[in-house]
CSV table of C-alpha atoms in Angstrom, one decimal:
chain,number,residue,atom,x,y,z
A,1448,MET,CA,-29.2,-55.1,-70.8
A,1449,THR,CA,-29.5,-53.8,-74.9
A,1450,ALA,CA,-26.8,-51.6,-76.2
A,1451,THR,CA,-28.2,-48.0,-77.7
A,1452,PRO,CA,-27.6,-47.7,-80.9
A,1453,VAL,CA,-25.3,-44.8,-81.2
A,1454,THR,CA,-26.0,-42.8,-85.1
A,1455,ALA,CA,-23.1,-41.0,-86.3
A,1456,THR,CA,-23.2,-36.7,-86.4
A,1457,PRO,CA,-21.8,-35.8,-90.0
A,1458,VAL,CA,-19.3,-33.1,-89.3
A,1459,THR,CA,-18.6,-30.7,-92.0
A,1460,ALA,CA,-16.0,-28.1,-91.7
A,1461,THR,CA,-16.4,-24.8,-91.2
A,1462,PRO,CA,-14.2,-22.3,-94.2
A,1463,VAL,CA,-12.2,-20.3,-92.3
A,1464,THR,CA,-10.8,-17.5,-94.3
A,1465,ALA,CA,-7.1,-16.0,-94.3
A,1466,THR,CA,-7.8,-13.1,-92.2
A,1467,GLY,CA,-8.6,-14.9,-89.4
A,1468,VAL,CA,-12.7,-15.0,-90.2
A,1469,THR,CA,-15.0,-18.0,-89.7
A,1470,ALA,CA,-18.0,-18.0,-92.6
A,1471,THR,CA,-21.0,-19.2,-91.7
A,1472,GLY,CA,-24.5,-19.5,-93.3
A,1473,GLY,CA,-25.6,-16.4,-91.0
A,1474,GLY,CA,-22.9,-14.0,-91.5
A,1475,ARG,CA,-19.2,-14.0,-90.8
A,1476,ARG,CA,-18.1,-14.3,-87.2
A,1477,VAL,CA,-14.5,-13.0,-86.3
A,1478,LEU,CA,-12.1,-15.8,-84.2
A,1479,PRO,CA,-9.7,-14.5,-82.1
A,1480,ARG,CA,-5.9,-14.2,-83.1
A,1481,ARG,CA,-3.4,-15.8,-81.6
A,1482,ALA,CA,-0.5,-14.0,-79.9
A,1483,ASP,CA,2.7,-14.1,-83.1
A,1484,GLY,CA,5.6,-12.8,-84.1
A,1485,ALA,CA,4.1,-9.7,-84.3
A,1486,THR,CA,2.5,-9.2,-80.9
A,1487,LEU,CA,6.1,-10.1,-79.4
A,1488,ALA,CA,7.5,-7.7,-81.2
A,1489,CYS,CA,5.1,-4.8,-80.5
A,1490,PHE,CA,5.3,-5.2,-76.6
A,1491,TYR,CA,8.9,-5.0,-77.3
A,1492,LEU,CA,8.3,-1.2,-79.7
A,1493,VAL,CA,6.0,-0.1,-76.7
A,1494,ALA,CA,8.8,-1.2,-73.9
A,1495,LEU,CA,11.0,0.6,-75.8
A,1496,LEU,CA,9.5,3.8,-76.5
A,1497,LEU,CA,7.2,4.4,-73.8
A,1498,ILE,CA,8.9,3.1,-70.7
A,1499,PRO,CA,11.4,6.6,-70.0
A,1500,ALA,CA,14.9,5.4,-70.8
A,1501,ARG,CA,16.5,6.2,-67.4
A,1502,GLN,CA,14.2,3.7,-66.0
A,1503,VAL,CA,16.2,0.3,-65.6
A,1504,LEU,CA,14.8,-3.3,-63.5
A,1505,ARG,CA,15.9,-3.8,-59.7
A,1506,GLY,CA,18.4,-6.1,-58.5
A,1507,LEU,CA,20.5,-7.1,-61.6
A,1508,PRO,CA,24.2,-6.5,-61.0
A,1509,ILE,CA,24.3,-4.2,-64.9
A,1510,SER,CA,21.9,-1.9,-65.9
A,1511,LEU,CA,19.3,-3.1,-68.3
A,1512,THR,CA,16.0,-1.9,-69.9
A,1513,VAL,CA,12.7,-4.0,-70.3
A,1514,HIS,CA,13.4,-3.9,-74.0
A,1515,ASP,CA,17.0,-5.2,-73.2
A,1516,ILE,CA,15.1,-8.4,-71.5
A,1517,LEU,CA,12.0,-8.6,-73.9
A,1518,GLY,CA,15.2,-8.6,-76.8
A,1519,GLY,CA,16.8,-11.4,-75.3
A,1520,GLY,CA,13.5,-13.4,-74.4
A,1521,ILE,CA,12.4,-12.8,-78.5
A,1522,LEU,CA,16.0,-14.3,-79.6
A,1523,LEU,CA,15.1,-17.2,-77.1
A,1524,CYS,CA,11.6,-17.5,-78.8
A,1525,TRP,CA,13.1,-17.5,-82.2
A,1526,LEU,CA,15.6,-20.0,-81.6
A,1527,LEU,CA,13.1,-22.4,-79.8
A,1528,ALA,CA,10.5,-22.2,-83.0
A,1529,HIS,CA,13.1,-23.5,-85.7
A,1530,PHE,CA,13.3,-26.7,-83.7
A,1531,SER,CA,9.7,-26.9,-84.8
A,1532,THR,CA,7.6,-27.2,-88.3
A,1533,ARG,CA,4.5,-26.5,-87.2
A,1534,LEU,CA,4.7,-23.1,-85.8
A,1535,GLY,CA,4.7,-20.9,-88.9
A,1536,ILE,CA,8.3,-19.5,-88.5
A,1537,ALA,CA,10.3,-18.1,-91.6
A,1538,LYS,CA,12.6,-20.7,-92.5
A,1539,GLY,CA,14.0,-19.6,-96.2
A,1540,PRO,CA,16.6,-17.9,-96.8
A,1541,ASN,CA,16.5,-13.8,-96.8
A,1542,PRO,CA,19.9,-11.0,-97.0
A,1543,MET,CA,18.5,-9.5,-94.0
A,1544,ARG,CA,18.9,-12.1,-92.2
A,1545,ARG,CA,21.9,-13.5,-93.3
A,1546,ALA,CA,23.9,-10.0,-92.8
A,1547,VAL,CA,22.3,-10.2,-89.3
A,1548,PHE,CA,24.1,-13.5,-88.3
A,1549,VAL,CA,27.5,-12.0,-90.2
A,1550,PHE,CA,26.9,-9.2,-87.9
A,1551,ALA,CA,26.5,-11.6,-84.4
A,1552,THR,CA,29.4,-13.7,-86.2
A,1553,VAL,CA,31.8,-10.7,-86.0
A,1554,LEU,CA,30.5,-9.2,-82.5
A,1555,LEU,CA,30.9,-12.7,-81.1
A,1556,PHE,CA,34.5,-12.7,-82.1
A,1557,SER,CA,35.4,-9.2,-81.2
A,1558,TYR,CA,34.2,-10.2,-77.9
A,1559,GLY,CA,36.2,-13.4,-77.9
A,1560,TYR,CA,39.8,-12.0,-78.9
A,1561,THR,CA,39.2,-9.2,-76.2
A,1562,SER,CA,38.5,-11.7,-73.7
A,1563,PHE,CA,41.5,-13.3,-74.4
A,1564,ARG,CA,44.3,-10.4,-73.4
A,1565,TYR,CA,43.8,-8.7,-69.8
A,1566,LEU,CA,41.3,-5.9,-69.4
A,1567,PRO,CA,40.7,-3.7,-66.3
A,1568,ASN,CA,37.3,-5.0,-65.0
A,1569,ASP,CA,35.5,-1.6,-65.5
A,1570,GLU,CA,36.1,-2.2,-69.2
A,1571,LEU,CA,35.3,-6.1,-68.9
A,1572,ASN,CA,32.0,-5.1,-67.4
A,1573,SER,CA,30.9,-2.7,-69.9
A,1574,SER,CA,31.9,-4.9,-72.8
A,1575,ASP,CA,29.8,-7.6,-71.1
A,1576,HIS,CA,26.9,-5.1,-71.0
A,1577,MET,CA,27.3,-4.3,-74.5
A,1578,LEU,CA,26.8,-8.2,-75.4
A,1579,ILE,CA,23.7,-8.6,-73.4
A,1580,VAL,CA,22.2,-5.5,-75.0
A,1581,MET,CA,23.5,-6.3,-78.1
A,1582,ILE,CA,21.7,-9.6,-78.1
A,1583,GLY,CA,18.5,-7.6,-77.3
A,1584,TYR,CA,18.9,-5.9,-81.1
A,1585,ILE,CA,19.7,-9.2,-82.6
A,1586,GLY,CA,16.6,-10.5,-80.9
A,1587,ILE,CA,14.5,-8.5,-82.0
A,1588,THR,CA,15.8,-8.0,-85.8
A,1589,LEU,CA,15.2,-12.0,-86.6
A,1590,GLY,CA,11.9,-12.0,-84.3
A,1591,ILE,CA,10.2,-9.9,-86.8
A,1592,CYS,CA,12.2,-11.0,-89.9
A,1593,ASP,CA,11.0,-14.2,-89.4
A,1594,GLY,CA,8.0,-13.8,-86.7
A,1595,VAL,CA,6.3,-11.5,-88.5
A,1596,ARG,CA,4.6,-13.3,-91.2
A,1597,GLY,CA,2.5,-11.3,-93.9
A,1598,ARG,CA,1.9,-7.4,-94.9
A,1599,GLU,CA,-1.1,-7.6,-92.4
A,1600,ARG,CA,0.8,-8.2,-89.1
A,1601,LEU,CA,3.7,-5.8,-90.5
A,1602,ASP,CA,1.4,-3.2,-90.7
A,1603,PHE,CA,0.3,-3.9,-87.5
A,1604,VAL,CA,4.1,-3.8,-85.8
A,1605,LEU,CA,4.5,-0.5,-88.0
A,1606,LYS,CA,1.7,1.3,-87.2
A,1607,THR,CA,2.3,0.7,-83.2
A,1608,ILE,CA,5.8,2.3,-83.8
A,1609,ALA,CA,3.6,5.6,-85.2
A,1610,VAL,CA,1.5,6.0,-82.9
A,1611,SER,CA,4.0,5.4,-79.8
A,1612,GLY,CA,6.5,8.1,-81.6
A,1613,ALA,CA,3.0,10.6,-81.5
A,1614,ILE,CA,3.0,9.4,-78.0
A,1615,VAL,CA,6.3,10.2,-77.4
A,1616,SER,CA,6.6,13.4,-78.9
A,1617,ALA,CA,3.3,14.8,-77.2
A,1618,ILE,CA,5.5,14.3,-73.9
A,1619,GLY,CA,8.3,16.3,-76.0
A,1620,GLY,CA,5.7,19.1,-76.3
A,1621,LEU,CA,4.4,19.0,-72.7
A,1622,GLN,CA,7.8,19.1,-71.9
A,1623,PHE,CA,8.7,22.4,-74.1
A,1624,LEU,CA,5.6,24.5,-74.1
A,1625,PHE,CA,4.9,24.1,-70.7
A,1626,ALA,CA,8.2,22.6,-68.8
A,1627,PHE,CA,6.1,19.7,-67.2
A,1628,ASP,CA,7.8,16.8,-67.1
A,1629,LEU,CA,5.3,14.0,-67.9
A,1630,THR,CA,7.9,11.1,-67.7
A,1631,GLU,CA,8.3,11.9,-63.8
A,1632,PHE,CA,4.8,10.0,-63.4
A,1633,MET,CA,5.5,6.9,-65.9
A,1634,ARG,CA,6.9,4.8,-62.9
A,1635,VAL,CA,6.7,1.6,-63.6
A,1636,PRO,CA,6.7,-1.4,-60.9
A,1637,LEU,CA,10.0,-3.2,-60.4
A,1638,LEU,CA,11.9,-0.5,-62.1
A,1639,ARG,CA,14.2,1.9,-60.8
A,1640,PRO,CA,16.3,5.3,-62.4
A,1641,THR,CA,19.6,4.5,-63.4
A,1642,THR,CA,22.5,5.0,-61.1
A,1643,GLU,CA,24.5,5.9,-63.9
A,1644,GLU,CA,25.1,9.6,-64.2
A,1645,GLU,CA,22.9,10.8,-66.6
A,1646,LEU,CA,22.1,14.3,-69.0
A,1647,GLU,CA,19.3,16.5,-67.8
A,1648,ARG,CA,15.8,16.0,-70.0
A,1649,MET,CA,15.9,19.7,-70.4
A,1650,ILE,CA,18.7,21.6,-71.6
A,1651,GLU,CA,18.4,25.1,-72.3
A,1652,ARG,CA,19.9,26.3,-76.1
A,1653,GLY,CA,20.1,29.8,-76.7
A,1654,SER,CA,16.3,30.8,-74.8
A,1655,LEU,CA,14.4,27.7,-75.2
A,1656,ARG,CA,14.5,24.2,-74.0
A,1657,ARG,CA,15.4,21.6,-75.6
A,1658,VAL,CA,14.0,18.4,-74.1
A,1659,ALA,CA,14.3,14.3,-74.8
A,1660,SER,CA,10.8,13.1,-74.0
A,1661,THR,CA,11.0,9.4,-72.8
A,1662,THR,CA,14.2,9.3,-74.4
A,1663,GLY,CA,17.5,9.4,-73.3
A,1664,HIS,CA,18.6,12.9,-74.8
A,1665,PRO,CA,17.1,15.5,-77.1
A,1666,ILE,CA,19.3,14.4,-80.0
A,1667,GLU,CA,17.7,11.4,-79.8
A,1668,PHE,CA,14.7,12.3,-79.1
A,1669,GLY,CA,15.0,14.4,-82.4
A,1670,VAL,CA,16.3,11.6,-84.6
A,1671,VAL,CA,14.0,8.9,-83.3
A,1672,SER,CA,11.2,11.2,-84.1
A,1673,ALA,CA,12.6,11.8,-88.0
A,1674,MET,CA,13.0,8.0,-88.1
A,1675,ILE,CA,9.4,7.2,-87.4
A,1676,LEU,CA,7.7,10.5,-89.6
A,1677,PRO,CA,8.3,8.6,-93.0
A,1678,LEU,CA,6.3,5.4,-91.4
A,1679,ALA,CA,3.2,8.2,-90.1
A,1680,VAL,CA,3.0,10.1,-93.7
A,1681,HIS,CA,3.1,6.7,-95.3
A,1682,TYR,CA,0.1,5.6,-93.0
A,1683,ALA,CA,-1.6,8.9,-93.5
A,1684,HIS,CA,-1.7,8.8,-97.8
A,1685,ARG,CA,-2.6,5.1,-97.2
A,1686,ALA,CA,-5.8,5.9,-95.5
A,1687,ARG,CA,-6.6,8.7,-97.5
A,1688,ALA,CA,-6.2,6.7,-100.4
A,1689,ALA,CA,-8.6,3.5,-98.5
A,1690,GLY,CA,-11.2,7.0,-98.0
A,1691,ARG,CA,-10.8,5.6,-94.2
A,1692,GLY,CA,-9.2,7.3,-90.9
A,1693,ALA,CA,-7.3,9.9,-92.6
A,1694,VAL,CA,-7.0,12.2,-90.2
A,1695,ARG,CA,-6.1,10.5,-87.3
A,1696,TRP,CA,-3.6,9.4,-89.2
A,1697,TRP,CA,-2.3,13.0,-90.4
A,1698,VAL,CA,-2.8,13.9,-86.4
A,1699,CYS,CA,-0.1,11.1,-85.8
A,1700,ALA,CA,2.0,12.6,-88.4
A,1701,GLY,CA,2.3,16.3,-87.1
A,1702,LEU,CA,2.8,15.0,-83.5
A,1703,VAL,CA,5.9,13.1,-84.9
A,1704,ALA,CA,6.8,16.1,-86.7
A,1705,SER,CA,6.7,18.0,-84.0
A,1706,GLY,CA,9.4,16.2,-82.1
A,1707,LEU,CA,11.8,17.7,-84.4
A,1708,MET,CA,11.1,20.9,-83.4
A,1709,TRP,CA,11.0,20.1,-79.7
A,1710,SER,CA,14.6,18.6,-79.4
A,1711,VAL,CA,16.0,21.8,-80.8
A,1712,SER,CA,18.7,19.3,-82.7
A,1713,ARG,CA,21.3,20.3,-85.6
A,1714,SER,CA,21.4,16.0,-86.1
A,1715,ALA,CA,17.0,16.0,-86.4
A,1716,VAL,CA,17.5,18.9,-89.2
A,1717,LEU,CA,19.8,16.9,-90.8
A,1718,ALA,CA,17.9,13.4,-90.1
A,1719,VAL,CA,14.5,14.7,-91.7
A,1720,LEU,CA,16.6,16.4,-94.7
A,1721,ALA,CA,18.2,12.7,-95.5
A,1722,ALA,CA,14.7,11.4,-94.9
A,1723,GLY,CA,12.8,13.7,-97.2
A,1724,ILE,CA,15.5,13.4,-100.1
A,1725,VAL,CA,14.9,9.8,-100.0
A,1726,LEU,CA,11.0,10.5,-99.8
A,1727,PHE,CA,11.0,12.6,-102.7
A,1728,LEU,CA,13.0,10.6,-105.3
A,1729,GLY,CA,10.3,8.2,-105.3
A,1730,TRP,CA,7.5,10.3,-104.8
A,1731,SER,CA,5.2,11.7,-107.4
A,1732,ARG,CA,5.1,15.2,-109.0
A,1733,ARG,CA,2.2,15.5,-107.2
A,1734,ARG,CA,2.8,14.4,-104.2
A,1735,ARG,CA,5.9,16.3,-103.9
A,1736,ILE,CA,4.4,20.1,-104.6
A,1737,GLN,CA,1.7,18.9,-101.2
A,1738,ALA,CA,5.1,17.7,-99.2
A,1739,LEU,CA,6.4,21.6,-99.9
A,1740,ILE,CA,3.1,23.1,-99.1
A,1741,ALA,CA,2.7,20.8,-96.0
A,1742,VAL,CA,6.5,21.6,-94.5
A,1743,VAL,CA,6.0,25.6,-95.7
A,1744,ILE,CA,2.5,25.8,-93.8
A,1745,ALA,CA,4.3,23.8,-90.6
A,1746,LEU,CA,7.3,26.4,-90.4
A,1747,ALA,CA,4.7,29.4,-90.6
A,1748,VAL,CA,2.4,27.8,-87.9
A,1749,THR,CA,6.0,27.3,-85.8
A,1750,ARG,CA,7.3,31.0,-86.5
A,1751,VAL,CA,3.9,32.0,-84.6
A,1752,LEU,CA,3.4,29.5,-81.7
A,1753,VAL,CA,6.8,29.6,-81.2
A,1754,PRO,CA,8.5,32.5,-81.6
A,1755,GLY,CA,12.5,32.2,-81.9
A,1756,LEU,CA,12.7,28.9,-82.8
A,1757,LEU,CA,13.2,28.7,-86.4
A,1758,GLY,CA,16.2,31.5,-85.2
A,1759,VAL,CA,17.8,28.9,-83.1
A,1760,PHE,CA,17.7,26.3,-85.8
A,1761,TYR,CA,19.1,28.7,-88.6
A,1762,GLY,CA,21.6,29.8,-85.8
A,1763,LEU,CA,22.6,26.2,-85.3
A,1764,PHE,CA,24.4,26.3,-89.0
A,1765,ALA,CA,24.9,29.4,-89.9
A,1766,ASN,CA,27.1,29.3,-86.5
A,1767,ALA,CA,28.6,25.9,-87.3
A,1768,THR,CA,32.1,26.5,-87.9
A,1769,ASN,CA,31.9,28.1,-84.7
A,1770,ASP,CA,30.3,25.7,-82.3
A,1771,GLU,CA,32.2,24.7,-79.1
A,1772,SER,CA,30.4,21.0,-79.8
A,1773,ILE,CA,31.2,20.3,-83.3
A,1774,THR,CA,35.5,21.1,-82.4
A,1775,TYR,CA,35.1,18.7,-79.5
A,1776,ARG,CA,33.6,15.9,-81.6
A,1777,THR,CA,36.5,16.1,-83.8
A,1778,HIS,CA,39.8,16.8,-82.0
A,1779,ASP,CA,40.2,13.6,-80.4
A,1780,TYR,CA,40.0,12.0,-83.9
A,1781,ASP,CA,44.2,11.7,-83.8
A,1782,ASN,CA,43.6,9.2,-80.4
A,1783,ALA,CA,41.2,7.3,-82.8
A,1784,VAL,CA,43.5,6.5,-85.4
A,1785,ALA,CA,46.5,5.3,-82.6
A,1786,GLU,CA,43.9,3.5,-81.2
A,1787,ILE,CA,42.4,1.9,-84.4
A,1788,SER,CA,46.6,0.8,-85.4
A,1789,ARG,CA,46.9,-1.0,-82.2
A,1790,TYR,CA,44.0,-3.5,-83.0
A,1791,PRO,CA,42.9,-3.2,-86.4
A,1792,TRP,CA,41.1,-6.3,-87.4
A,1793,LEU,CA,38.7,-7.0,-84.5
A,1794,GLY,CA,39.0,-3.9,-82.2
A,1795,ARG,CA,40.1,-3.3,-78.5
A,1796,GLY,CA,36.8,-4.9,-77.6
A,1797,ILE,CA,33.0,-4.1,-77.7
A,1798,GLY,CA,31.8,-1.7,-75.2
A,1799,THR,CA,35.0,-1.1,-73.8
A,1800,TRP,CA,35.5,2.0,-74.9
A,1801,TYR,CA,33.0,4.6,-72.9
A,1802,ALA,CA,32.8,7.8,-71.4
A,1803,PRO,CA,34.0,9.3,-69.0
A,1804,LYS,CA,37.0,6.8,-68.8
A,1805,HIS,CA,37.3,7.4,-72.4
A,1806,GLN,CA,36.7,10.1,-74.8
A,1807,ILE,CA,33.7,10.3,-76.9
A,1808,PHE,CA,33.9,10.6,-80.7
A,1809,ASP,CA,30.5,11.4,-81.5
A,1810,ASN,CA,31.1,8.9,-84.1
A,1811,GLN,CA,29.5,5.6,-84.3
A,1812,TYR,CA,31.3,4.3,-87.5
A,1813,ILE,CA,34.8,5.6,-85.6
A,1814,LEU,CA,33.7,4.2,-82.1
A,1815,THR,CA,32.8,0.7,-84.1
A,1816,ALA,CA,36.2,0.7,-85.5
A,1817,VAL,CA,37.9,1.1,-82.6
A,1818,GLU,CA,35.6,-1.8,-80.6
A,1819,SER,CA,35.2,-3.8,-83.3
A,1820,GLY,CA,37.9,-3.1,-86.1
A,1821,ILE,CA,37.9,-2.8,-89.6
A,1822,ILE,CA,36.1,-5.7,-89.6
A,1823,GLY,CA,33.7,-4.5,-87.5
A,1824,VAL,CA,32.9,-1.3,-89.0
A,1825,VAL,CA,32.4,-2.9,-92.6
A,1826,VAL,CA,29.8,-5.2,-91.1
A,1827,PHE,CA,28.0,-2.7,-89.2
A,1828,PHE,CA,28.0,-0.3,-92.3
A,1829,GLY,CA,27.1,-3.3,-94.3
A,1830,LEU,CA,23.6,-4.0,-92.3
A,1831,PHE,CA,21.9,-0.7,-93.5
A,1832,ILE,CA,23.3,-1.4,-97.3
A,1833,VAL,CA,21.5,-4.4,-97.3
A,1834,ALA,CA,18.4,-3.5,-95.9
A,1835,GLN,CA,18.4,-0.7,-98.7
A,1836,TYR,CA,19.3,-3.5,-101.3
A,1837,ALA,CA,16.1,-5.8,-100.0
A,1838,LEU,CA,13.8,-2.3,-100.2
A,1839,ILE,CA,15.2,-2.2,-104.1
A,1840,ARG,CA,14.2,-5.6,-104.4
A,1841,VAL,CA,11.1,-4.7,-103.3
A,1842,ARG,CA,10.3,-2.0,-105.0
A,1843,LEU,CA,10.9,-4.1,-108.2
A,1844,MET,CA,8.5,-6.7,-107.2
A,1845,SER,CA,5.9,-4.6,-106.2
A,1846,ALA,CA,5.1,-3.2,-110.0
A,1847,GLY,CA,1.3,-2.2,-110.0
A,1848,ASP,CA,1.3,-2.6,-106.0
A,1849,GLU,CA,1.3,1.1,-104.9
A,1850,GLN,CA,0.8,0.7,-101.4
A,1851,THR,CA,3.5,-1.6,-100.9
A,1852,LYS,CA,6.3,0.2,-102.9
A,1853,ASP,CA,5.4,3.4,-100.8
A,1854,LEU,CA,5.9,1.4,-97.6
A,1855,ALA,CA,9.3,0.0,-98.8
A,1856,LEU,CA,10.2,4.2,-100.3
A,1857,ALA,CA,9.4,4.9,-96.2
A,1858,LEU,CA,11.5,2.4,-94.4
A,1859,SER,CA,14.3,3.7,-97.5
A,1860,ALA,CA,14.0,7.0,-95.8
A,1861,ALA,CA,13.6,6.0,-92.2
A,1862,LEU,CA,16.9,3.7,-92.6
A,1863,VAL,CA,18.7,6.0,-94.1
A,1864,ILE,CA,19.2,8.2,-91.2
A,1865,PRO,CA,20.8,5.7,-89.0
A,1866,LEU,CA,23.1,4.5,-92.3
A,1867,LEU,CA,24.3,8.6,-92.3
A,1868,GLY,CA,23.5,9.8,-89.0
A,1869,SER,CA,26.1,7.2,-87.9
A,1870,ALA,CA,29.0,9.5,-89.0
A,1871,THR,CA,27.3,12.5,-86.7
A,1872,PHE,CA,27.1,11.1,-83.3
A,1873,ASP,CA,27.2,7.4,-81.6
A,1874,LEU,CA,24.3,5.3,-82.6
A,1875,LEU,CA,24.8,2.4,-80.6
A,1876,ALA,CA,24.9,4.4,-77.3
A,1877,PHE,CA,21.3,5.8,-77.7
A,1878,PRO,CA,18.9,2.7,-77.1
A,1879,MET,CA,15.9,3.7,-78.4
A,1880,VAL,CA,17.6,5.2,-81.9
A,1881,SER,CA,19.5,1.5,-81.6
A,1882,GLY,CA,16.4,-0.6,-81.0
A,1883,LEU,CA,14.2,1.1,-83.7
A,1884,SER,CA,17.2,1.3,-86.0
A,1885,PHE,CA,17.3,-2.7,-85.5
A,1886,ALA,CA,13.7,-3.4,-85.5
A,1887,LEU,CA,13.1,-1.7,-88.9
A,1888,LEU,CA,15.7,-3.5,-89.9
A,1889,GLY,CA,14.2,-6.7,-89.6
A,1890,ALA,CA,10.7,-4.9,-90.7
A,1891,VAL,CA,12.8,-4.5,-94.2
A,1892,GLY,CA,13.4,-8.7,-94.0
A,1893,ALA,CA,9.6,-9.0,-93.4
A,1894,LEU,CA,8.1,-6.6,-96.1
A,1895,LEU,CA,10.6,-8.6,-98.5
A,1896,ARG,CA,9.7,-12.3,-97.5
A,1897,ALA,CA,6.2,-11.5,-97.7
A,1898,VAL,CA,6.2,-9.8,-101.3
A,1899,GLN,CA,8.1,-13.2,-102.3
A,1900,GLU,CA,5.7,-15.4,-100.4
A,1901,ARG,CA,2.8,-13.5,-102.1
A,1902,PRO,CA,2.3,-15.4,-105.8
A,1903,ARG,CA,2.9,-18.8,-103.9
A,1904,THR,CA,0.0,-18.4,-101.6
A,1905,GLY,CA,-2.5,-16.2,-104.1
A,1906,LEU,CA,-3.0,-13.4,-101.5
A,1907,THR,CA,-2.6,-9.6,-102.0
A,1908,GLY,CA,-1.0,-8.3,-99.1
A,1909,GLU,CA,-1.6,-10.6,-96.5
A,1910,GLY,CA,0.6,-13.9,-95.3
A,1911,PRO,CA,0.4,-16.8,-93.9
A,1912,SER,CA,-3.3,-17.6,-91.4
A,1913,SER,CA,-3.0,-16.5,-88.0
A,1914,ALA,CA,-3.0,-20.5,-87.4
A,1915,ALA,CA,0.5,-20.6,-88.4
A,1916,THR,CA,2.1,-18.1,-87.0
A,1917,ALA,CA,5.1,-18.2,-84.9
């Protein structure tokens, strides 16, 4: 028996581009992209925006939503990925990550400080619930900040937000125009309606309906629409500049903008005005004129299609001094001052001041000062200040890259809304606004990192290849 000689067949490496495309002699073959941090973030965002806010998981002793669980899972993935050097998780310094670490530290100190003294069972349970919810928010921020690598994947995440926001507004339009609540049919397996007392999804204001779509309240619906609108407009302008698919993004932006009207909310108007001021400061003269023309046309169409709607909005501000909702929000500030003076530094405990047991303030800064003390409110405010600082750095580092500068401007406009809006409503009491705010904070960190890494990778608008993603 003789051995058969075996000849060695030379193996040639097939080049792979940074976008996951294999170059071959006969053409290009697209490789399937591996799931990464952007994939997890999109699952979170779809669950946050499209699953009705009133649906929570069955079989749990506390009310947790799907996005609460996903946020905690993303935090666990983020932590485990940092024990490896091969999963592509970002490990360098980042101002947003540092700000979130400080926020989490103060949160834990406040929770621990509260646990050392007596609390009624209901307040202790509420504090436990708030801690779990905040862990989810921290998870999505860190997951996007360190796990979404490169502009391409960040765009994927932000486009998911824009498209989901358009769907939310379309559902709200059905509620407003036809009194048809599609969310009644959006029943997800393993979920149940919350047993907590909830507000109606269609509320009368004047002769019109205020609707909430998939959110928990019309105020939340309007503010979410205002936060998403700058992103949708950014991708519409970007598609037009590239000469591809601009119409679909303008339709998306139009749907998101309509959500501002369907909510019939004063907070929504203030939010879009704040975002508009930021955009006008950064836009070119030509784009400002185009935006003003678009606003005039939109108002004219609204006046024709929904008579009386603009009059209701005018009345919200013309009669603000006699509005019971405003006087109701400010009449209990003396109690807030008394509570803050009792526990000035770390507060009485996160989640311990809640309705209907306690009087609500409709001011997140005051509520945070009561629950987490002066330190807590400074750190919470600092999260959004650090985000604006990081976005200014992005714009300064992106000279000549108009797309990146415009994206930074859109994120700045979106995040100025929770920064200012926290003074007009309890932001953390609205899970969709809160989750979206923390997701956008993570997007700021991811964008800054992508701009910082670009000179080292030699790529334009791209990050590491998909083979090295978290």
